[in-house]
PDB file of N, CA and C in Angstrom:
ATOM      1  N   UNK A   1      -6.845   1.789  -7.158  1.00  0.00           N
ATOM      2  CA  UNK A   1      -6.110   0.783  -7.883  1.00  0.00           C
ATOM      3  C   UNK A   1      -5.092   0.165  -6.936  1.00  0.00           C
ATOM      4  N   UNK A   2      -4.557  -0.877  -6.897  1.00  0.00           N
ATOM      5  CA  UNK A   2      -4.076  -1.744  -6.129  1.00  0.00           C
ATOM      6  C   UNK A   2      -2.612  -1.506  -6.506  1.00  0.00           C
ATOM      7  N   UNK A   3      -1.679  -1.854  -6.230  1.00  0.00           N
ATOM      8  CA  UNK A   3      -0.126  -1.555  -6.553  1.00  0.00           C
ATOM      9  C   UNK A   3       0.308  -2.571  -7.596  1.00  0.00           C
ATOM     10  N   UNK A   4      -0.045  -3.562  -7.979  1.00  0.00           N
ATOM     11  CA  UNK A   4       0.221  -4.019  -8.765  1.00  0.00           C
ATOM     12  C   UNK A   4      -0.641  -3.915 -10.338  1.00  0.00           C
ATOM     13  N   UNK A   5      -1.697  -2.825 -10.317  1.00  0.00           N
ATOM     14  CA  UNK A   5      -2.314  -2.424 -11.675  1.00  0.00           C
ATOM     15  C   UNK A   5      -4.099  -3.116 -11.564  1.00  0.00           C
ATOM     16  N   UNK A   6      -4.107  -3.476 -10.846  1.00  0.00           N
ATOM     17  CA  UNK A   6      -5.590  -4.213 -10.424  1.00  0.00           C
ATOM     18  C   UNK A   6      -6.762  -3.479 -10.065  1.00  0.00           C
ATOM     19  N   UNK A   7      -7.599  -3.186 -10.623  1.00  0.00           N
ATOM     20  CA  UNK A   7      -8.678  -2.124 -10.549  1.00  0.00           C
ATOM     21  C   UNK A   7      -9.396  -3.034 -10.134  1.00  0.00           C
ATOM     22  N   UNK A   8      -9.859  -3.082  -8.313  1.00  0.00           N
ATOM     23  CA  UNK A   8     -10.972  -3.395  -7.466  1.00  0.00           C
ATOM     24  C   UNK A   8     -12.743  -3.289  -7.804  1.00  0.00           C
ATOM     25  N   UNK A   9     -13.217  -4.114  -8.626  1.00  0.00           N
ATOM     26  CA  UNK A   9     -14.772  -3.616  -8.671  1.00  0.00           C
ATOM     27  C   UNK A   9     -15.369  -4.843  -8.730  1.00  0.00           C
ATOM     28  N   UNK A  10     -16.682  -4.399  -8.177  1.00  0.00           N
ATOM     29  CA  UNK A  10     -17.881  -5.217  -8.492  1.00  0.00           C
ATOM     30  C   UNK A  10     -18.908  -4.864  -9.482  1.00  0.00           C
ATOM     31  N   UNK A  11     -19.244  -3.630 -10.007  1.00  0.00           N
ATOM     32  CA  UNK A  11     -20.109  -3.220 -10.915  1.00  0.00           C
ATOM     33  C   UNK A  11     -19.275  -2.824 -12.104  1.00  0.00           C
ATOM     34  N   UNK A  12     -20.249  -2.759 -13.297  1.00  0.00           N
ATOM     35  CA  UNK A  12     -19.640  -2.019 -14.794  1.00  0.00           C
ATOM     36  C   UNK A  12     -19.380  -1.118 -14.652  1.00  0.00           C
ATOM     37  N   UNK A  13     -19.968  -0.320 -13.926  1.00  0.00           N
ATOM     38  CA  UNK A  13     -19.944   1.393 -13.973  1.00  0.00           C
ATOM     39  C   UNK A  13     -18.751   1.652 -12.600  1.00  0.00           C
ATOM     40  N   UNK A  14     -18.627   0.774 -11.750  1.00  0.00           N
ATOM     41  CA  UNK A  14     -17.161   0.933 -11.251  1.00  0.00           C
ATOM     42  C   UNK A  14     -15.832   0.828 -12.164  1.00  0.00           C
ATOM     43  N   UNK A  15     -16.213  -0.180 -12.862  1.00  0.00           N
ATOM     44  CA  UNK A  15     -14.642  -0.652 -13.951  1.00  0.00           C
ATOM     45  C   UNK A  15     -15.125   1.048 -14.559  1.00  0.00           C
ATOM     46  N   UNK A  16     -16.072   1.545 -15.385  1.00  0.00           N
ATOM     47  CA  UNK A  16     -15.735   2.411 -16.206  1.00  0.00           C
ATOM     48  C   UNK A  16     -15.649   3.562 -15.456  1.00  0.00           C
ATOM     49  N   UNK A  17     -15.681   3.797 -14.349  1.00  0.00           N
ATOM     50  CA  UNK A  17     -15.038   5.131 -13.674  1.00  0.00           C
ATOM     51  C   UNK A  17     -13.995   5.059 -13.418  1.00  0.00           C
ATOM     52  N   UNK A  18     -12.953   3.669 -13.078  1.00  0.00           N
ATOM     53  CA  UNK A  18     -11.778   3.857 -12.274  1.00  0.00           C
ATOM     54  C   UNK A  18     -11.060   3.633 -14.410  1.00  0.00           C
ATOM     55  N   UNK A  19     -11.419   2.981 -15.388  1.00  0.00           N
ATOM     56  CA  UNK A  19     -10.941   2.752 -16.754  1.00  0.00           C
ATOM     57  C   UNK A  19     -10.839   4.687 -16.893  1.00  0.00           C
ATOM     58  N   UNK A  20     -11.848   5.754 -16.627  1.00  0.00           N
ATOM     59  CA  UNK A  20     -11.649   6.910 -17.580  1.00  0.00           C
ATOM     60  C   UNK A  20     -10.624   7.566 -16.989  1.00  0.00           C
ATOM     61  N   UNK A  21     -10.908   7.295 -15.272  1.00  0.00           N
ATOM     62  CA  UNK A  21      -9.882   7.711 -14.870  1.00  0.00           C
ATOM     63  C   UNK A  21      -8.295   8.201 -14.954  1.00  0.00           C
ATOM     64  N   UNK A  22      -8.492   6.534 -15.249  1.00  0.00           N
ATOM     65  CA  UNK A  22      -6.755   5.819 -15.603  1.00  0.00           C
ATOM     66  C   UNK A  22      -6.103   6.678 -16.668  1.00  0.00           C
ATOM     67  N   UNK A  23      -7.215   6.489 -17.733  1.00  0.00           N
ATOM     68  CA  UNK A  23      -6.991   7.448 -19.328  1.00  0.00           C
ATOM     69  C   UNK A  23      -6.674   8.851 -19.217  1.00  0.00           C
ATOM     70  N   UNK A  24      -7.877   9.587 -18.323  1.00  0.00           N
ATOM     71  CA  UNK A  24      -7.365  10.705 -18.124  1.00  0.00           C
ATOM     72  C   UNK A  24      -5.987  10.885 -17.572  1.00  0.00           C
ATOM     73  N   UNK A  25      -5.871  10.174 -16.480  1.00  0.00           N
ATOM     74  CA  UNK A  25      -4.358  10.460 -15.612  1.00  0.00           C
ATOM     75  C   UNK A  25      -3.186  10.227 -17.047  1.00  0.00           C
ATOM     76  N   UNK A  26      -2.967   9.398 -18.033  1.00  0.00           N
ATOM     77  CA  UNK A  26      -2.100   9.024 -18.629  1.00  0.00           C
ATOM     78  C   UNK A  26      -1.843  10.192 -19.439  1.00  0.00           C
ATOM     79  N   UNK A  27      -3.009  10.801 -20.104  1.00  0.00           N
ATOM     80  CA  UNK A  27      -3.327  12.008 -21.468  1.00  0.00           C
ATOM     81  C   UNK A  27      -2.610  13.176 -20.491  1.00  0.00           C
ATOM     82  N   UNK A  28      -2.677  13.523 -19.070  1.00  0.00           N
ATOM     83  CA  UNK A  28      -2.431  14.898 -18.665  1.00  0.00           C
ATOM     84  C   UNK A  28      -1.463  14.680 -17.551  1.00  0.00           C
ATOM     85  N   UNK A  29      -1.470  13.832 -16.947  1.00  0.00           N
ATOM     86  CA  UNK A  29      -0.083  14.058 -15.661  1.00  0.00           C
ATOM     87  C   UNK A  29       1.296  14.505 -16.215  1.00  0.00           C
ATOM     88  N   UNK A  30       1.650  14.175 -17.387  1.00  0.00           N
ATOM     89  CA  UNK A  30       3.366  14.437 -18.187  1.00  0.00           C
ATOM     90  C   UNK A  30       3.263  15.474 -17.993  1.00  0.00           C
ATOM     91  N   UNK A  31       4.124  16.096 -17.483  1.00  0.00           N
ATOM     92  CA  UNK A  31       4.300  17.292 -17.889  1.00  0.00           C
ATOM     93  C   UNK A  31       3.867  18.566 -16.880  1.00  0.00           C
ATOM     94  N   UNK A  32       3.002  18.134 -16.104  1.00  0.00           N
ATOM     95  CA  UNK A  32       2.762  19.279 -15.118  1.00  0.00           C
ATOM     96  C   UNK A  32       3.528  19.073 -13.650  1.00  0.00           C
ATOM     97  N   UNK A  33       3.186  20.606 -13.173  1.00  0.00           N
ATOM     98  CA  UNK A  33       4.064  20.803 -12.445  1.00  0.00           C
ATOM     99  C   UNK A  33       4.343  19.530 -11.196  1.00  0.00           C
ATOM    100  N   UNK A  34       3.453  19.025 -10.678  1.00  0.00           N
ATOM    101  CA  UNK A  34       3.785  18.173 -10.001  1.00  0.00           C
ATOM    102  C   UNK A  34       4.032  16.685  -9.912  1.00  0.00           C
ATOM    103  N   UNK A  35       4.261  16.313 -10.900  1.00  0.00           N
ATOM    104  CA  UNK A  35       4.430  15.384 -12.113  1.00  0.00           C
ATOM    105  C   UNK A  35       5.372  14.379 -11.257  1.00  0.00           C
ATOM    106  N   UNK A  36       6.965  15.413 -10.886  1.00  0.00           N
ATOM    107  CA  UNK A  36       8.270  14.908 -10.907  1.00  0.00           C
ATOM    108  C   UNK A  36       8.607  15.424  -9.211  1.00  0.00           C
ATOM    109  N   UNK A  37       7.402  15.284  -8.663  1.00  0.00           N
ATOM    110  CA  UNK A  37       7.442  15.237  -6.831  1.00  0.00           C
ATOM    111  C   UNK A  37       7.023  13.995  -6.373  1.00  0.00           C
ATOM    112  N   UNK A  38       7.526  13.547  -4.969  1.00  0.00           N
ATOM    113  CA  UNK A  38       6.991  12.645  -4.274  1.00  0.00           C
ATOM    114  C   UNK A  38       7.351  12.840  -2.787  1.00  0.00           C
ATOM    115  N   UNK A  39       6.565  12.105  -2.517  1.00  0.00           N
ATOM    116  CA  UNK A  39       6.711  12.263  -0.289  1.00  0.00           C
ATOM    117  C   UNK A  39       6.937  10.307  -0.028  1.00  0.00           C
ATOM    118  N   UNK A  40       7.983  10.215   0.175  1.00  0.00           N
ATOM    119  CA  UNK A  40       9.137   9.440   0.704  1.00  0.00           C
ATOM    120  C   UNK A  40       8.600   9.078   2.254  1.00  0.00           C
ATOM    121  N   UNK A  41       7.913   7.897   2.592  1.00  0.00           N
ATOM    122  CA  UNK A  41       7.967   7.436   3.921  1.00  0.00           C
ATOM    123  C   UNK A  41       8.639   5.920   4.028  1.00  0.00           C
ATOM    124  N   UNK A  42       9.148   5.744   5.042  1.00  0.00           N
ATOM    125  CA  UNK A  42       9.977   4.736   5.443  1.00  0.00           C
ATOM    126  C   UNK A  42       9.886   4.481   6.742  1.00  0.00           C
ATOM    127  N   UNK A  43      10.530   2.849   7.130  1.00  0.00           N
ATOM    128  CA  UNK A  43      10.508   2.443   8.284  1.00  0.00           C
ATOM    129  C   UNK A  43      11.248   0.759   8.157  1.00  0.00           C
ATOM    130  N   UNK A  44      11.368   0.567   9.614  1.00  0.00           N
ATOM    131  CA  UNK A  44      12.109  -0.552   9.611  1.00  0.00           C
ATOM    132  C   UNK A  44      10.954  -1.288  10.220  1.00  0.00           C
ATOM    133  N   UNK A  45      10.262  -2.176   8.972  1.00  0.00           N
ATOM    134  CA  UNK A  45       9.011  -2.742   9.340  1.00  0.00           C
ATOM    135  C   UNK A  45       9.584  -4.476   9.931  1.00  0.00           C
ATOM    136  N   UNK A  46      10.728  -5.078   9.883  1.00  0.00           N
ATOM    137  CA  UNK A  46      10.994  -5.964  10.685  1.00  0.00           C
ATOM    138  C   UNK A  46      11.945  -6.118  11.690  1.00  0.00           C
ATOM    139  N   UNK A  47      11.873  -5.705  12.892  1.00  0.00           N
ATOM    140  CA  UNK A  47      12.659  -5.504  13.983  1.00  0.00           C
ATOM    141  C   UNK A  47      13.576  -6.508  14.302  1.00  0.00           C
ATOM    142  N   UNK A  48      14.886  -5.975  14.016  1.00  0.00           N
ATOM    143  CA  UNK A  48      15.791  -7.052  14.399  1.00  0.00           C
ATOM    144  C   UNK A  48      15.947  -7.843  16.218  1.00  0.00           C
ATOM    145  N   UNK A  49      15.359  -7.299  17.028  1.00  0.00           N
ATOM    146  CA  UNK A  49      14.732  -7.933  18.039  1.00  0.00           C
ATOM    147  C   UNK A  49      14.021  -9.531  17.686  1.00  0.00           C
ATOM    148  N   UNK A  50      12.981  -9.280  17.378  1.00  0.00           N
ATOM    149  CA  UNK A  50      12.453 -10.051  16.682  1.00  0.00           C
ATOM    150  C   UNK A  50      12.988 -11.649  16.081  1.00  0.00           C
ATOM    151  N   UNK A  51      13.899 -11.500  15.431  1.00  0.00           N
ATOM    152  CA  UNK A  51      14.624 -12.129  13.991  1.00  0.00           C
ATOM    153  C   UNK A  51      15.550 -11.419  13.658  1.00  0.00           C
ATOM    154  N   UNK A  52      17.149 -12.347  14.349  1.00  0.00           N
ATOM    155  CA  UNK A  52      18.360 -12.106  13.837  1.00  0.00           C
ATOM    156  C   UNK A  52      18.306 -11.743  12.447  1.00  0.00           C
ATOM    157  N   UNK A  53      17.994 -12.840  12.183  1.00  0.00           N
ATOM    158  CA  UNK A  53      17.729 -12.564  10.064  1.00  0.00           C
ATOM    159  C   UNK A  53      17.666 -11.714   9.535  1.00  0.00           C
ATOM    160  N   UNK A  54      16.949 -10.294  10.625  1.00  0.00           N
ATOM    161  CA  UNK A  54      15.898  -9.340   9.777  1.00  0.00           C
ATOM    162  C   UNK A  54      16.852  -8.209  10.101  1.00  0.00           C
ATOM    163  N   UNK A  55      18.285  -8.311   9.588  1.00  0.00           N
ATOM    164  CA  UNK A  55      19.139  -7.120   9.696  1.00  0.00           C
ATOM    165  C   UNK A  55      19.073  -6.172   8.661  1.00  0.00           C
ATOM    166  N   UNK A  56      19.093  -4.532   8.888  1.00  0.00           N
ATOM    167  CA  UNK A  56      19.064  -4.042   8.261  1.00  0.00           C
ATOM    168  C   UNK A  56      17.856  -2.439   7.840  1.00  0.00           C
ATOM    169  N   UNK A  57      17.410  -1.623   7.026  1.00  0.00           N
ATOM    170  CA  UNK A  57      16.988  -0.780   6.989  1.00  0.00           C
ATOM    171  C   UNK A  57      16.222  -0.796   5.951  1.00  0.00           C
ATOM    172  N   UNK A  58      15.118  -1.996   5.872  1.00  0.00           N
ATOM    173  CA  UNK A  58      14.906  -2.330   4.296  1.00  0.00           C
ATOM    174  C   UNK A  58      13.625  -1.295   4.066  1.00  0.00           C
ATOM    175  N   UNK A  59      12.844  -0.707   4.819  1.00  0.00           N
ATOM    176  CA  UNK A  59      12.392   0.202   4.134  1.00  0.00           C
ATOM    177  C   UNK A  59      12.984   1.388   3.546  1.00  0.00           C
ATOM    178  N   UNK A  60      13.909   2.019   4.573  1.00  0.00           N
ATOM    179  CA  UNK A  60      14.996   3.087   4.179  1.00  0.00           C
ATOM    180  C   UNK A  60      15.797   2.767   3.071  1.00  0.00           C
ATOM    181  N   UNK A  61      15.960   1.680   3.126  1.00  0.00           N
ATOM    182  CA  UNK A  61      16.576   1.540   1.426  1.00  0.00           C
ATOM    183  C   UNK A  61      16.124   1.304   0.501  1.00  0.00           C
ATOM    184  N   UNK A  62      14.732   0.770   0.100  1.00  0.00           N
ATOM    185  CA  UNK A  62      13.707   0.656  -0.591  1.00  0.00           C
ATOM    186  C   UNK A  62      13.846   2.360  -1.220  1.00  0.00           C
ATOM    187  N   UNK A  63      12.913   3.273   0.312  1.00  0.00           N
ATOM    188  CA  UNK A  63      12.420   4.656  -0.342  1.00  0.00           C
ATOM    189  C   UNK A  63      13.857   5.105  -0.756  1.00  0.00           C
ATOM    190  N   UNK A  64      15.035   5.092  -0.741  1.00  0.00           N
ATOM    191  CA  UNK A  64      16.317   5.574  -1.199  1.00  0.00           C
ATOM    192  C   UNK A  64      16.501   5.157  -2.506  1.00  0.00           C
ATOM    193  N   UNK A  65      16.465   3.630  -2.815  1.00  0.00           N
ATOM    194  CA  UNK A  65      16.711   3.744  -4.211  1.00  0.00           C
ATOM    195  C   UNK A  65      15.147   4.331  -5.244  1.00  0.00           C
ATOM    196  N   UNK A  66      13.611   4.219  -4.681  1.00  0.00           N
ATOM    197  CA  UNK A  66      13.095   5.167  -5.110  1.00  0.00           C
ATOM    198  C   UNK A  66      13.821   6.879  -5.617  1.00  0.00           C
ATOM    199  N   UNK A  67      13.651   7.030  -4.645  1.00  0.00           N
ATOM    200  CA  UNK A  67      14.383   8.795  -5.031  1.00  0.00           C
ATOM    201  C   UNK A  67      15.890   8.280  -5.854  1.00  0.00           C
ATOM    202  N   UNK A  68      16.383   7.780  -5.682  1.00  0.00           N
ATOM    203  CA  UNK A  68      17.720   7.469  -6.931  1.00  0.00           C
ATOM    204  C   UNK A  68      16.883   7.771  -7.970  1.00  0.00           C
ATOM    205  N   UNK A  69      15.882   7.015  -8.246  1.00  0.00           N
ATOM    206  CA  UNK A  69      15.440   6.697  -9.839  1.00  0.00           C
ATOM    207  C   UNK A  69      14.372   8.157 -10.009  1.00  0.00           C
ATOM    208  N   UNK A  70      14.249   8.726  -9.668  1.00  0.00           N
ATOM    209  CA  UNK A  70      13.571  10.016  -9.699  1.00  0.00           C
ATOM    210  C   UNK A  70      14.302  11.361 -10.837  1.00  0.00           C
ATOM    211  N   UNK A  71      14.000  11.528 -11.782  1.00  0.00           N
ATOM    212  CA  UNK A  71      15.030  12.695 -12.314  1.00  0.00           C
ATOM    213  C   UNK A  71      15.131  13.912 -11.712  1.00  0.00           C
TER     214      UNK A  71
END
């Protein structure tokens, strides 16, 4: 699935494997143990070398306010 909710297919039987999928993940992920983990990568994908403009740590602050919103 694509990051914005977009399920990639060309056949029926692709939509209905990545559709039971989805269902299953929704009915059983709450609640188990690894539910409320994640692995945090970051980087400073525009080098201020580059482009004065591009000051700053915007992936590092991206994955930071991620983990903020994490309970």
């Amino acid at each position: 699935m694509w990051g914005d909710g977009r399920h990639p297919a060309r056949f029926v039987s692709e939509v209905k494997v990545m559709v039971a999928k989805t269902i299953a993940y929704e009915n059983n992920a709450h609640g188990q143990s690894w539910f409320n983990k994640m692995v945090c990568v970051a980087g400073d994908t525009y080098p201020d070398d580059l482009n004065p403009e591009w000051v700053g740590y915007e992936g590092e602050e991206g994955t930071q306010q991620a983990m903020n919103w994490m309970p």
